[in-house]
Amino acid sequence: MFFGRRRFLKQSVALTGALALAQNVPKAPKALARPPLDPATLTPFVDPLPIPPVARSSGRRTVPGQAALEVPYYRLAMRQFEAKVHRDLKPTRMWGFGANFPGPTLETRSGQGLLVEWANELPGSHFLPIDHGIHGAEADKPQVRAVIHLHGGKVPPGSDGYPENWYAPGQSATYFYPNAQDAATLWYHDHTLGINRLNVYAGLLGLFVIRDSVEDSLHLPSKEYEIPLVICDRMFDKDGQLYYPVSENPRGPWVSEFAGDAFLLNGKLFPYLEVQPRSYRFRVLNGSNSRFLDLKLANGQEFHQIGSDQGLLPAPVPVKDLQLAPAERADVIIDFSGHGGQQIILKSESFEMMQFRVSGEAVPARVSLPASLRSVPRIPEASAIRTRELALVEIDDPVARPVRMLLNNSRWSDPITENPVLNSVEIWNLVNTSDDSHPIHLHLVRFQVLDRRNFERFTYQSRGVLQFTGPLTPPEPNEMGWKDTVQAHAGMVTRIIARFEGYVGRYVWHCHILEHEDNEMMRPYEVVIDK
Ligand code: C2O
Ligand code: CU
Ligand code: CU
């Protein structure tokens, strides 16, 4: 387990405790307006796992500025709607795309671009608690704002969903996704400055799948045997409505982390999935705001991870216990053969999340998993022209309550400091001085994890000197593929290496704990032309 001590505590306690700890307030948390729902009182496994619909294009259009290029055009409208998250709960008010949470899955192939018009058709007021003291969420801004980012997409800057490029209801933005990248499970989600955590919590997210010929040649389980699995933790009240905690300070409702006790899998609590006794492929996304998932099958069964954020791993990695930080993806193969007639529970830590019902029918002999999947050549460290040391810092008030989180001791509005040259390779040393693991994400690029190493925090904080206290830890086997989000563990320097290719322009890098990202743990960066 890599969780920092604080996160471990936070995620291990029940509802009330979780609230108090999430706010780091020793006193009782602010009471819910309506009584909270204890998910343990719900009958589990009564709703089938929904599969998000695949988005349908409405014709083809010319890419703006590229007259010769015509690509499929999609229009996805963000709307408020009601959905049943469990058989025995009243419908839940949510935000989504069309009337879907998760939104429709966009499907394409490597090199086949597409256009999406992201239309904001949300109502005029937000149903979650905005903190107007947070940068970018001031009271003079419209309450409801949205801008969509394709997480993991190699996208021109104007289509990346820059957090300040939000727009109000009635407006829309059309983005071009070239998809000139390897097969991978990407996802789209809101990225609005200052209220991103609330918009995503309300439901503004969906999957975006890129396929390619390398993947085709592996003959992995496909069609009805390939299942998307979007996992998000939430809290509900007894009326089945989403609850998002607030701090005890009415002028600053922001909380530093969120740990819910109810897990939505493709939008349902405790779903079940009927499977045959054969191999299935699951594209798993941790779409939670803050929670690190720790996935395992309750029968102790081993499964295989074949892909991570940016596509296939070099080889399948056997796992019994899979840690996924917010925004990380895992492509896994679960083999149910030999388990005919059984019911297998998928858990995260001690939470039972869903049930697989394995049928007793006979199915064709098992197809074995290829021994190697895709070559992932390591970027030589010597090719890096620059190494940056970037501190991850938590600022606390005098009674040790987090006030904000910083990257490189800078705020969002400070001048740009990370300005890699187009096509150059850089190493980023993420120096985590805090007590929490932070999932750090870079837009535009894919990177590799080099290693991690413990350091002496006091020496670093007082004198700025990096003093290592442990040996280099190599990446985990399931971190040997291309990544776009990395777990930077507490008290460690996590080194990543990337080539900044694709486009010149302004992007962002940030912690993907949305509560942190919203409160200054996000920085612009700019890819520049060498002068
Ligand atoms: Cu998942 Cu900046 O995004
Ligand atoms: Cu991203
Ligand atoms: Cu963080």
Coordinates of C-alpha atoms and ligand atoms in Angstrom, one line a residue:
M1 CA 0.0 0.0 0.0
F2 CA 1.3 3.4 -0.9
F3 CA -1.3 5.6 0.7
G4 CA 0.0 8.2 3.0
R5 CA -1.0 7.8 6.6
R6 CA -3.5 10.5 6.4
R7 CA -5.2 9.1 3.4
F8 CA -5.3 5.7 4.9
L9 CA -7.0 7.0 8.0
K10 CA -9.4 9.1 6.0
Q11 CA -10.5 6.3 3.7
S12 CA -10.8 3.8 6.5
V13 CA -13.5 5.4 8.6
A14 CA -17.2 5.5 8.1
L15 CA -19.4 8.4 7.0
T16 CA -19.2 10.7 10.0
G17 CA -15.6 10.1 10.7
A18 CA -14.8 10.5 7.0
L19 CA -16.4 13.9 7.0
A20 CA -14.5 15.1 10.1
L21 CA -11.2 13.9 8.8
A22 CA -11.8 15.1 5.2
Q23 CA -12.0 18.5 6.8
N24 CA -9.3 17.8 9.3
V25 CA -11.6 19.3 11.9
P26 CA -11.6 17.7 15.3
K27 CA -15.1 18.9 16.1
A28 CA -18.3 17.3 14.7
P29 CA -18.8 18.0 11.0
K30 CA -21.5 20.3 9.9
A31 CA -24.8 18.3 9.9
L32 CA -26.2 17.3 6.6
A33 CA -29.2 19.3 5.5
R34 CA -31.0 16.0 5.0
P35 CA -30.2 12.7 6.8
P36 CA -27.4 10.8 5.1
L37 CA -27.9 7.5 3.3
D38 CA -26.1 4.6 4.8
P39 CA -25.3 2.5 1.7
A40 CA -25.1 -0.6 3.8
T41 CA -28.9 -0.4 4.2
L42 CA -29.4 -0.9 0.4
T43 CA -29.9 -4.3 -1.0
P44 CA -26.8 -5.0 -3.1
F45 CA -26.6 -6.4 -6.6
V46 CA -30.1 -5.8 -7.7
D47 CA -29.3 -3.5 -10.7
P48 CA -27.5 -4.7 -13.8
L49 CA -24.3 -2.8 -14.6
P50 CA -25.2 -0.2 -17.3
I51 CA -22.9 0.2 -20.3
P52 CA -22.6 3.8 -21.4
P53 CA -24.0 4.3 -24.9
V54 CA -21.5 4.9 -27.7
A55 CA -21.8 8.4 -29.1
R56 CA -23.3 8.7 -32.6
S57 CA -21.9 11.3 -34.9
S58 CA -24.3 13.6 -36.7
G59 CA -22.5 13.7 -40.1
R60 CA -19.1 15.0 -41.1
R61 CA -17.7 18.5 -41.0
T62 CA -14.6 20.3 -42.1
V63 CA -12.0 21.0 -39.4
P64 CA -11.8 24.7 -38.9
G65 CA -8.6 26.0 -40.5
Q66 CA -8.0 22.7 -42.4
A67 CA -10.2 22.9 -45.4
A68 CA -9.1 19.6 -46.8
L69 CA -9.9 17.7 -43.7
E70 CA -13.4 16.4 -43.1
V71 CA -14.1 14.3 -40.0
P72 CA -17.1 13.0 -38.0
Y73 CA -18.9 15.6 -36.0
Y74 CA -20.5 15.0 -32.6
R75 CA -22.6 17.2 -30.5
L76 CA -22.7 16.4 -26.8
A77 CA -24.9 18.6 -24.6
M78 CA -24.4 19.0 -20.9
R79 CA -27.7 18.8 -19.2
Q80 CA -29.3 18.3 -15.8
F81 CA -31.3 15.1 -15.5
E82 CA -32.5 12.5 -13.0
A83 CA -31.2 9.0 -12.9
K84 CA -31.9 6.0 -10.8
V85 CA -28.7 5.0 -9.1
H86 CA -30.3 2.1 -7.3
R87 CA -33.6 0.2 -7.5
D88 CA -34.7 1.3 -4.1
L89 CA -33.7 5.0 -4.3
K90 CA -35.6 7.9 -5.6
P91 CA -34.1 9.4 -8.8
T92 CA -30.9 11.4 -8.3
R93 CA -30.4 14.8 -9.8
M94 CA -27.2 14.8 -11.9
W95 CA -25.4 16.6 -14.6
G96 CA -24.2 14.7 -17.6
F97 CA -24.1 14.5 -21.4
G98 CA -27.5 14.1 -22.9
A99 CA -29.2 12.2 -20.0
N100 CA -26.2 10.0 -19.4
F101 CA -23.8 9.5 -16.5
P102 CA -21.1 8.5 -17.5
G103 CA -21.5 10.4 -20.8
P104 CA -21.7 8.6 -24.1
T105 CA -18.4 6.9 -25.0
L106 CA -16.6 8.5 -28.0
E107 CA -15.0 5.7 -30.1
T108 CA -12.4 6.2 -32.7
R109 CA -9.2 4.8 -34.2
S110 CA -5.7 6.2 -34.0
G111 CA -5.2 8.9 -36.7
Q112 CA -8.9 9.4 -37.2
G113 CA -9.8 12.8 -36.0
L114 CA -13.1 14.0 -34.9
L115 CA -14.9 17.2 -33.8
V116 CA -17.1 17.5 -30.7
E117 CA -19.3 20.4 -30.0
W118 CA -19.6 20.6 -26.3
A119 CA -22.8 22.5 -25.6
N120 CA -23.5 23.9 -22.2
E121 CA -27.3 23.4 -21.7
L122 CA -27.1 23.2 -17.9
P123 CA -29.5 25.2 -15.7
G124 CA -28.5 28.7 -14.4
S125 CA -27.7 27.6 -10.8
H126 CA -25.4 25.1 -9.3
F127 CA -26.7 22.5 -6.9
L128 CA -23.4 22.0 -5.1
P129 CA -21.6 24.4 -2.7
I130 CA -19.4 26.8 -4.5
D131 CA -16.6 28.4 -2.5
H132 CA -16.3 32.0 -3.8
G133 CA -13.1 32.5 -2.0
I134 CA -11.3 30.1 -4.4
H135 CA -9.4 31.6 -7.3
G136 CA -11.5 31.6 -10.4
A137 CA -14.8 31.0 -8.5
E138 CA -15.5 34.5 -7.4
A139 CA -19.0 35.6 -6.8
D140 CA -19.0 37.9 -9.9
K141 CA -18.7 34.8 -12.2
P142 CA -21.7 32.9 -13.5
Q143 CA -22.5 30.1 -11.1
V144 CA -22.8 27.5 -13.8
R145 CA -19.8 27.4 -16.2
A146 CA -18.2 24.5 -18.0
V147 CA -15.3 23.6 -20.3
I148 CA -14.4 20.1 -21.4
H149 CA -10.9 18.6 -21.5
L150 CA -9.9 15.3 -23.1
H151 CA -7.7 13.7 -20.5
G152 CA -4.8 11.9 -22.2
G153 CA -5.5 13.5 -25.6
K154 CA -2.7 14.9 -27.7
V155 CA -4.7 17.9 -28.7
P156 CA -4.0 21.4 -30.1
P157 CA -4.0 24.0 -27.3
G158 CA -7.3 25.7 -28.5
S159 CA -9.1 22.4 -28.1
D160 CA -7.6 21.3 -24.8
G161 CA -10.2 22.9 -22.5
Y162 CA -8.0 25.5 -20.8
P163 CA -9.6 26.0 -17.4
E164 CA -10.1 29.7 -18.0
N165 CA -12.0 29.1 -21.3
W166 CA -15.2 28.2 -19.5
Y167 CA -18.6 29.2 -20.9
A168 CA -22.1 29.7 -19.5
P169 CA -25.3 27.9 -20.3
G170 CA -26.5 28.6 -23.8
Q171 CA -23.0 28.6 -25.2
S172 CA -20.9 25.9 -26.7
A173 CA -17.3 25.2 -27.9
T174 CA -16.3 22.9 -30.8
Y175 CA -13.0 21.1 -30.3
F176 CA -10.9 19.1 -32.7
Y177 CA -9.3 15.9 -31.6
P178 CA -6.7 14.6 -34.1
N179 CA -6.2 11.3 -32.3
A180 CA -2.7 10.9 -33.7
Q181 CA -1.7 8.7 -30.8
D182 CA -1.7 5.0 -29.7
A183 CA -4.8 3.1 -28.8
A184 CA -5.8 4.0 -25.2
T185 CA -8.6 4.6 -22.8
L186 CA -9.0 8.4 -22.5
W187 CA -11.7 10.2 -20.8
Y188 CA -13.3 13.6 -21.0
H189 CA -14.4 15.7 -18.1
D190 CA -15.1 19.3 -17.0
H191 CA -12.0 21.4 -16.2
T192 CA -13.6 24.8 -15.1
L193 CA -11.3 26.9 -12.9
G194 CA -12.4 26.9 -9.3
I195 CA -15.5 24.6 -9.6
N196 CA -14.1 21.6 -11.4
R197 CA -14.5 19.4 -8.4
L198 CA -18.2 20.2 -8.2
N199 CA -18.9 19.9 -11.9
V200 CA -17.2 16.5 -12.1
Y201 CA -18.9 15.4 -8.9
A202 CA -22.2 16.4 -10.5
G203 CA -21.4 14.0 -13.3
L204 CA -19.6 15.8 -16.2
L205 CA -17.4 12.9 -17.4
G206 CA -17.3 10.2 -20.0
L207 CA -14.9 7.8 -21.8
F208 CA -13.1 8.3 -25.1
V209 CA -11.6 5.1 -26.6
I210 CA -8.9 5.1 -29.3
R211 CA -8.2 1.8 -31.0
D212 CA -5.4 0.8 -33.4
S213 CA -4.0 -2.1 -35.4
V214 CA -1.5 -3.1 -32.8
E215 CA -4.3 -3.7 -30.4
D216 CA -6.4 -5.4 -33.1
S217 CA -3.6 -7.9 -33.8
L218 CA -3.7 -9.1 -30.2
H219 CA -7.3 -10.4 -30.4
L220 CA -8.2 -9.3 -26.9
P221 CA -11.7 -9.9 -25.7
S222 CA -13.9 -7.5 -27.6
K223 CA -17.6 -6.5 -28.2
E224 CA -19.8 -7.8 -25.4
Y225 CA -16.6 -9.1 -23.7
E226 CA -15.0 -5.7 -23.5
I227 CA -16.6 -3.7 -20.6
P228 CA -16.0 -0.1 -19.7
L229 CA -16.0 0.4 -15.9
V230 CA -16.1 4.0 -14.6
I231 CA -15.8 4.0 -10.8
C232 CA -16.6 7.2 -8.7
D233 CA -17.2 7.5 -5.0
R234 CA -20.1 9.7 -3.8
M235 CA -22.2 10.5 -0.8
F236 CA -26.0 10.5 -0.9
D237 CA -28.8 11.6 1.4
K238 CA -31.8 9.5 2.2
D239 CA -33.7 11.1 -0.7
G240 CA -31.1 9.7 -3.0
Q241 CA -29.6 13.1 -3.7
L242 CA -25.9 13.7 -4.1
Y243 CA -24.3 15.3 -1.1
Y244 CA -21.0 17.1 -1.2
P245 CA -19.5 18.1 2.2
V246 CA -18.7 21.7 3.3
S247 CA -16.3 22.9 5.9
E248 CA -17.5 24.4 9.2
N249 CA -16.5 27.9 7.8
P250 CA -19.5 29.2 5.9
R251 CA -17.3 31.8 4.1
G252 CA -14.9 29.0 3.0
P253 CA -16.9 25.8 2.3
W254 CA -14.0 24.2 0.4
V255 CA -12.9 20.8 1.8
S256 CA -9.4 19.5 1.1
E257 CA -10.4 16.0 0.1
F258 CA -13.6 14.0 -0.5
A259 CA -14.0 10.3 0.5
G260 CA -17.5 9.0 -0.2
D261 CA -19.0 5.8 1.1
A262 CA -21.0 4.9 -2.0
F263 CA -19.5 3.8 -5.2
L264 CA -21.1 4.4 -8.6
L265 CA -20.0 1.9 -11.3
N266 CA -21.1 3.2 -14.6
G267 CA -23.7 5.2 -12.6
K268 CA -25.2 2.5 -10.4
L269 CA -24.6 1.5 -6.7
F270 CA -23.8 -2.2 -6.2
P271 CA -24.5 -3.3 -9.8
Y272 CA -24.1 -6.9 -11.0
L273 CA -22.8 -8.1 -14.3
E274 CA -23.7 -11.5 -15.8
V275 CA -20.6 -13.0 -17.4
Q276 CA -19.7 -16.3 -19.0
P277 CA -16.9 -18.5 -17.7
R278 CA -14.3 -16.9 -20.1
S279 CA -12.0 -13.9 -20.3
Y280 CA -13.3 -10.4 -20.2
R281 CA -11.5 -7.1 -20.8
F282 CA -12.4 -4.2 -18.5
R283 CA -11.4 -0.6 -19.2
V284 CA -11.3 0.8 -15.6
L285 CA -11.3 4.5 -14.9
N286 CA -11.0 5.9 -11.4
G287 CA -13.3 8.9 -11.9
S288 CA -13.3 9.8 -8.2
N289 CA -12.5 13.3 -7.0
S290 CA -9.9 12.2 -4.3
R291 CA -10.2 8.6 -3.6
F292 CA -7.5 6.1 -4.4
L293 CA -9.1 2.8 -5.3
D294 CA -7.6 -0.5 -4.2
L295 CA -9.3 -3.1 -6.4
K296 CA -9.4 -6.8 -5.7
L297 CA -11.7 -9.7 -6.3
A298 CA -13.1 -11.0 -3.0
N299 CA -12.2 -14.6 -3.9
G300 CA -8.6 -13.7 -4.0
Q301 CA -8.4 -14.4 -7.7
E302 CA -5.5 -13.0 -9.8
F303 CA -6.2 -11.0 -12.9
H304 CA -4.0 -9.3 -15.5
Q305 CA -3.4 -5.7 -16.2
I306 CA -2.7 -5.2 -19.9
G307 CA -2.8 -1.4 -20.2
S308 CA -2.5 1.8 -18.3
D309 CA -3.3 5.5 -18.9
Q310 CA -1.8 5.8 -22.4
G311 CA -2.4 2.3 -23.7
L312 CA -1.0 -1.2 -23.7
L313 CA 1.8 -2.3 -21.3
P314 CA 4.8 -4.1 -22.8
A315 CA 3.5 -7.3 -21.2
P316 CA 0.6 -8.4 -19.1
V317 CA 1.2 -7.9 -15.4
P318 CA -0.5 -10.3 -12.9
V319 CA -2.2 -8.4 -10.1
K320 CA -4.4 -9.4 -7.1
D321 CA -4.7 -5.9 -5.8
L322 CA -4.7 -2.9 -8.1
Q323 CA -4.2 0.7 -6.8
L324 CA -5.7 3.4 -9.0
A325 CA -5.4 7.1 -8.2
P326 CA -8.0 9.5 -9.4
A327 CA -7.8 9.8 -13.2
E328 CA -5.6 6.7 -13.7
R329 CA -6.9 4.0 -16.0
A330 CA -6.2 0.3 -16.0
D331 CA -7.1 -2.1 -18.8
V332 CA -7.5 -5.5 -17.2
I333 CA -8.3 -9.0 -18.2
I334 CA -10.3 -11.1 -15.8
D335 CA -10.6 -14.8 -16.6
F336 CA -13.8 -16.3 -15.2
S337 CA -13.2 -19.7 -16.7
G338 CA -13.3 -22.4 -14.1
H339 CA -15.7 -20.2 -12.0
G340 CA -18.9 -21.2 -13.7
G341 CA -21.9 -20.8 -11.3
Q342 CA -20.0 -18.6 -8.9
Q343 CA -20.7 -15.0 -7.7
I344 CA -17.5 -13.0 -7.4
I345 CA -17.4 -9.6 -5.7
L346 CA -15.2 -6.7 -6.8
K347 CA -14.0 -4.7 -3.8
S348 CA -12.0 -1.6 -3.1
E349 CA -10.4 -1.8 0.3
S350 CA -13.2 -3.1 2.4
F351 CA -16.0 -1.7 0.2
E352 CA -18.0 -4.3 -1.8
M353 CA -18.7 -2.5 -5.1
M354 CA -20.1 -4.9 -7.6
Q355 CA -20.9 -8.6 -8.3
F356 CA -20.0 -10.8 -11.3
R357 CA -22.4 -13.6 -11.8
V358 CA -20.7 -16.3 -13.7
S359 CA -23.0 -18.5 -15.7
G360 CA -22.6 -22.3 -15.7
E361 CA -22.8 -22.6 -19.5
A362 CA -20.0 -24.2 -21.5
V363 CA -18.0 -21.8 -23.6
P364 CA -15.3 -22.3 -26.2
A365 CA -11.8 -23.1 -24.9
R366 CA -9.9 -20.2 -23.3
V367 CA -7.8 -18.0 -25.5
S368 CA -4.5 -17.4 -23.9
L369 CA -3.2 -13.9 -23.3
P370 CA -0.3 -12.8 -25.6
A371 CA 3.0 -12.8 -23.7
S372 CA 4.0 -9.4 -25.1
L373 CA 1.6 -6.6 -26.0
R374 CA 3.3 -3.5 -27.3
S375 CA 6.9 -2.3 -27.3
V376 CA 7.4 0.7 -25.0
P377 CA 11.0 1.8 -25.7
R378 CA 12.4 3.6 -22.6
I379 CA 13.3 7.3 -23.2
P380 CA 17.0 7.5 -22.4
E381 CA 17.7 9.8 -19.4
A382 CA 20.6 11.2 -21.3
S383 CA 18.3 12.6 -23.9
A384 CA 16.8 15.0 -21.4
I385 CA 18.0 18.6 -22.0
R386 CA 16.6 19.8 -18.7
T387 CA 15.7 18.6 -15.3
R388 CA 13.1 20.5 -13.2
E389 CA 12.7 20.2 -9.5
L390 CA 9.0 20.8 -8.6
A391 CA 7.8 20.8 -5.1
L392 CA 4.4 19.6 -4.1
V393 CA 3.4 21.6 -1.1
E394 CA 0.4 21.7 1.3
I395 CA -0.2 25.0 3.1
D396 CA -1.9 24.6 6.5
D397 CA -3.4 27.1 8.9
P398 CA -2.1 27.3 12.5
V399 CA -4.2 24.4 13.6
A400 CA -3.0 22.1 10.8
R401 CA -6.0 22.4 8.6
P402 CA -5.1 22.6 4.9
V403 CA -5.7 26.0 3.4
R404 CA -4.4 25.3 -0.2
M405 CA -2.0 23.2 -2.1
L406 CA 0.8 24.5 -4.3
L407 CA 3.0 23.3 -7.1
N408 CA 6.5 24.7 -7.1
N409 CA 5.3 27.1 -4.4
S410 CA 3.3 29.0 -7.1
R411 CA -0.3 29.8 -7.6
W412 CA -2.3 29.4 -10.8
S413 CA -2.0 33.1 -11.6
D414 CA 1.7 33.4 -11.1
P415 CA 3.9 33.7 -14.3
I416 CA 4.6 30.5 -16.2
T417 CA 7.7 28.8 -15.0
E418 CA 7.5 25.5 -16.9
N419 CA 8.2 26.2 -20.6
P420 CA 9.7 23.2 -22.3
V421 CA 11.0 23.5 -25.9
L422 CA 8.9 21.7 -28.5
N423 CA 10.3 18.2 -29.2
S424 CA 12.7 18.3 -26.3
V425 CA 13.0 15.8 -23.5
E426 CA 12.7 16.9 -19.9
I427 CA 12.9 15.1 -16.5
W428 CA 10.5 16.4 -13.9
N429 CA 11.4 15.6 -10.3
L430 CA 8.2 15.8 -8.2
V431 CA 9.3 16.5 -4.7
N432 CA 6.4 15.7 -2.4
T433 CA 6.8 17.5 0.9
S434 CA 3.2 16.8 2.0
D435 CA 1.7 13.8 3.9
D436 CA -0.5 12.7 1.0
S437 CA 0.1 11.0 -2.3
H438 CA -0.8 13.4 -5.2
P439 CA -1.7 12.0 -8.6
I440 CA 0.2 14.4 -10.9
H441 CA -1.1 14.8 -14.5
L442 CA 0.4 16.6 -17.5
H443 CA -1.8 17.6 -20.4
L444 CA -0.6 17.1 -24.0
V445 CA 2.2 14.6 -23.3
R446 CA 2.7 11.0 -22.3
F447 CA 5.5 10.2 -20.0
Q448 CA 7.4 7.4 -18.4
V449 CA 8.0 6.9 -14.7
L450 CA 11.8 6.7 -13.9
D451 CA 11.9 6.0 -10.2
R452 CA 11.0 7.2 -6.7
R453 CA 13.2 7.9 -3.7
N454 CA 12.6 9.0 -0.1
F455 CA 14.1 12.2 1.0
E456 CA 14.4 14.2 4.2
R457 CA 11.6 16.6 4.3
F458 CA 12.8 19.0 7.0
T459 CA 16.1 19.5 5.4
Y460 CA 14.4 20.2 2.1
Q461 CA 11.8 22.6 3.6
S462 CA 14.2 24.5 5.7
R463 CA 17.3 24.7 3.4
G464 CA 16.0 23.6 0.0
V465 CA 18.5 20.7 0.0
L466 CA 17.5 17.3 -1.3
Q467 CA 18.9 14.7 1.0
F468 CA 17.9 11.2 0.1
T469 CA 17.2 8.7 2.8
G470 CA 16.5 5.6 0.9
P471 CA 17.4 3.6 -2.2
L472 CA 15.9 4.3 -5.7
T473 CA 12.7 2.4 -6.1
P474 CA 12.0 1.4 -9.7
P475 CA 8.5 1.9 -11.2
E476 CA 6.0 -0.9 -10.5
P477 CA 5.6 -3.4 -13.3
N478 CA 2.2 -1.8 -14.2
E479 CA 3.9 1.6 -14.5
M480 CA 6.2 0.4 -17.3
G481 CA 3.9 1.7 -20.0
W482 CA 3.1 5.2 -21.1
K483 CA 1.4 7.3 -18.4
D484 CA -0.3 10.7 -18.2
T485 CA -0.9 10.6 -14.4
V486 CA 1.6 9.4 -11.8
Q487 CA 1.2 8.8 -8.1
A488 CA 3.7 11.1 -6.4
H489 CA 4.0 9.6 -3.0
A490 CA 4.4 11.5 0.3
G491 CA 8.0 12.2 1.3
M492 CA 9.3 10.9 -2.0
V493 CA 10.8 12.4 -5.1
T494 CA 9.0 10.8 -8.1
R495 CA 10.9 11.3 -11.4
I496 CA 9.2 11.3 -14.7
I497 CA 10.5 11.8 -18.3
A498 CA 8.6 13.2 -21.3
R499 CA 9.2 14.4 -24.8
F500 CA 7.2 17.6 -25.3
E501 CA 5.9 16.9 -28.7
G502 CA 2.8 17.7 -30.7
Y503 CA 2.0 21.4 -30.3
V504 CA 3.3 24.7 -29.2
G505 CA 1.1 26.6 -26.8
R506 CA -0.4 26.7 -23.4
Y507 CA -1.4 23.7 -21.4
V508 CA -1.7 22.8 -17.7
W509 CA -0.3 20.3 -15.2
H510 CA -1.9 19.6 -11.9
C511 CA -2.8 17.3 -9.1
H512 CA -5.8 15.2 -10.1
I513 CA -7.3 15.3 -6.6
L514 CA -9.9 17.7 -7.7
E515 CA -10.2 19.4 -4.4
H516 CA -6.5 20.2 -4.7
E517 CA -6.6 21.1 -8.3
D518 CA -9.4 23.6 -7.6
N519 CA -7.4 25.2 -4.8
E520 CA -4.2 26.2 -6.5
M521 CA -2.6 22.8 -7.2
M522 CA -2.6 23.5 -10.9
R523 CA -0.2 25.4 -13.0
P524 CA -0.2 26.6 -16.6
Y525 CA 2.8 25.4 -18.7
E526 CA 3.8 26.4 -22.2
V527 CA 5.5 24.5 -24.9
V528 CA 7.7 26.9 -26.8
I529 CA 9.7 27.1 -30.0
D530 CA 13.5 27.1 -29.4
K531 CA 14.8 30.6 -30.0
Ligands
C2O1 CU1 -8.1 14.8 -16.2 CU2 -6.3 18.4 -16.5 O1 -7.2 16.6 -16.4
CU2 CU -5.6 15.9 -19.0
CU3 CU -3.0 16.8 -4.5

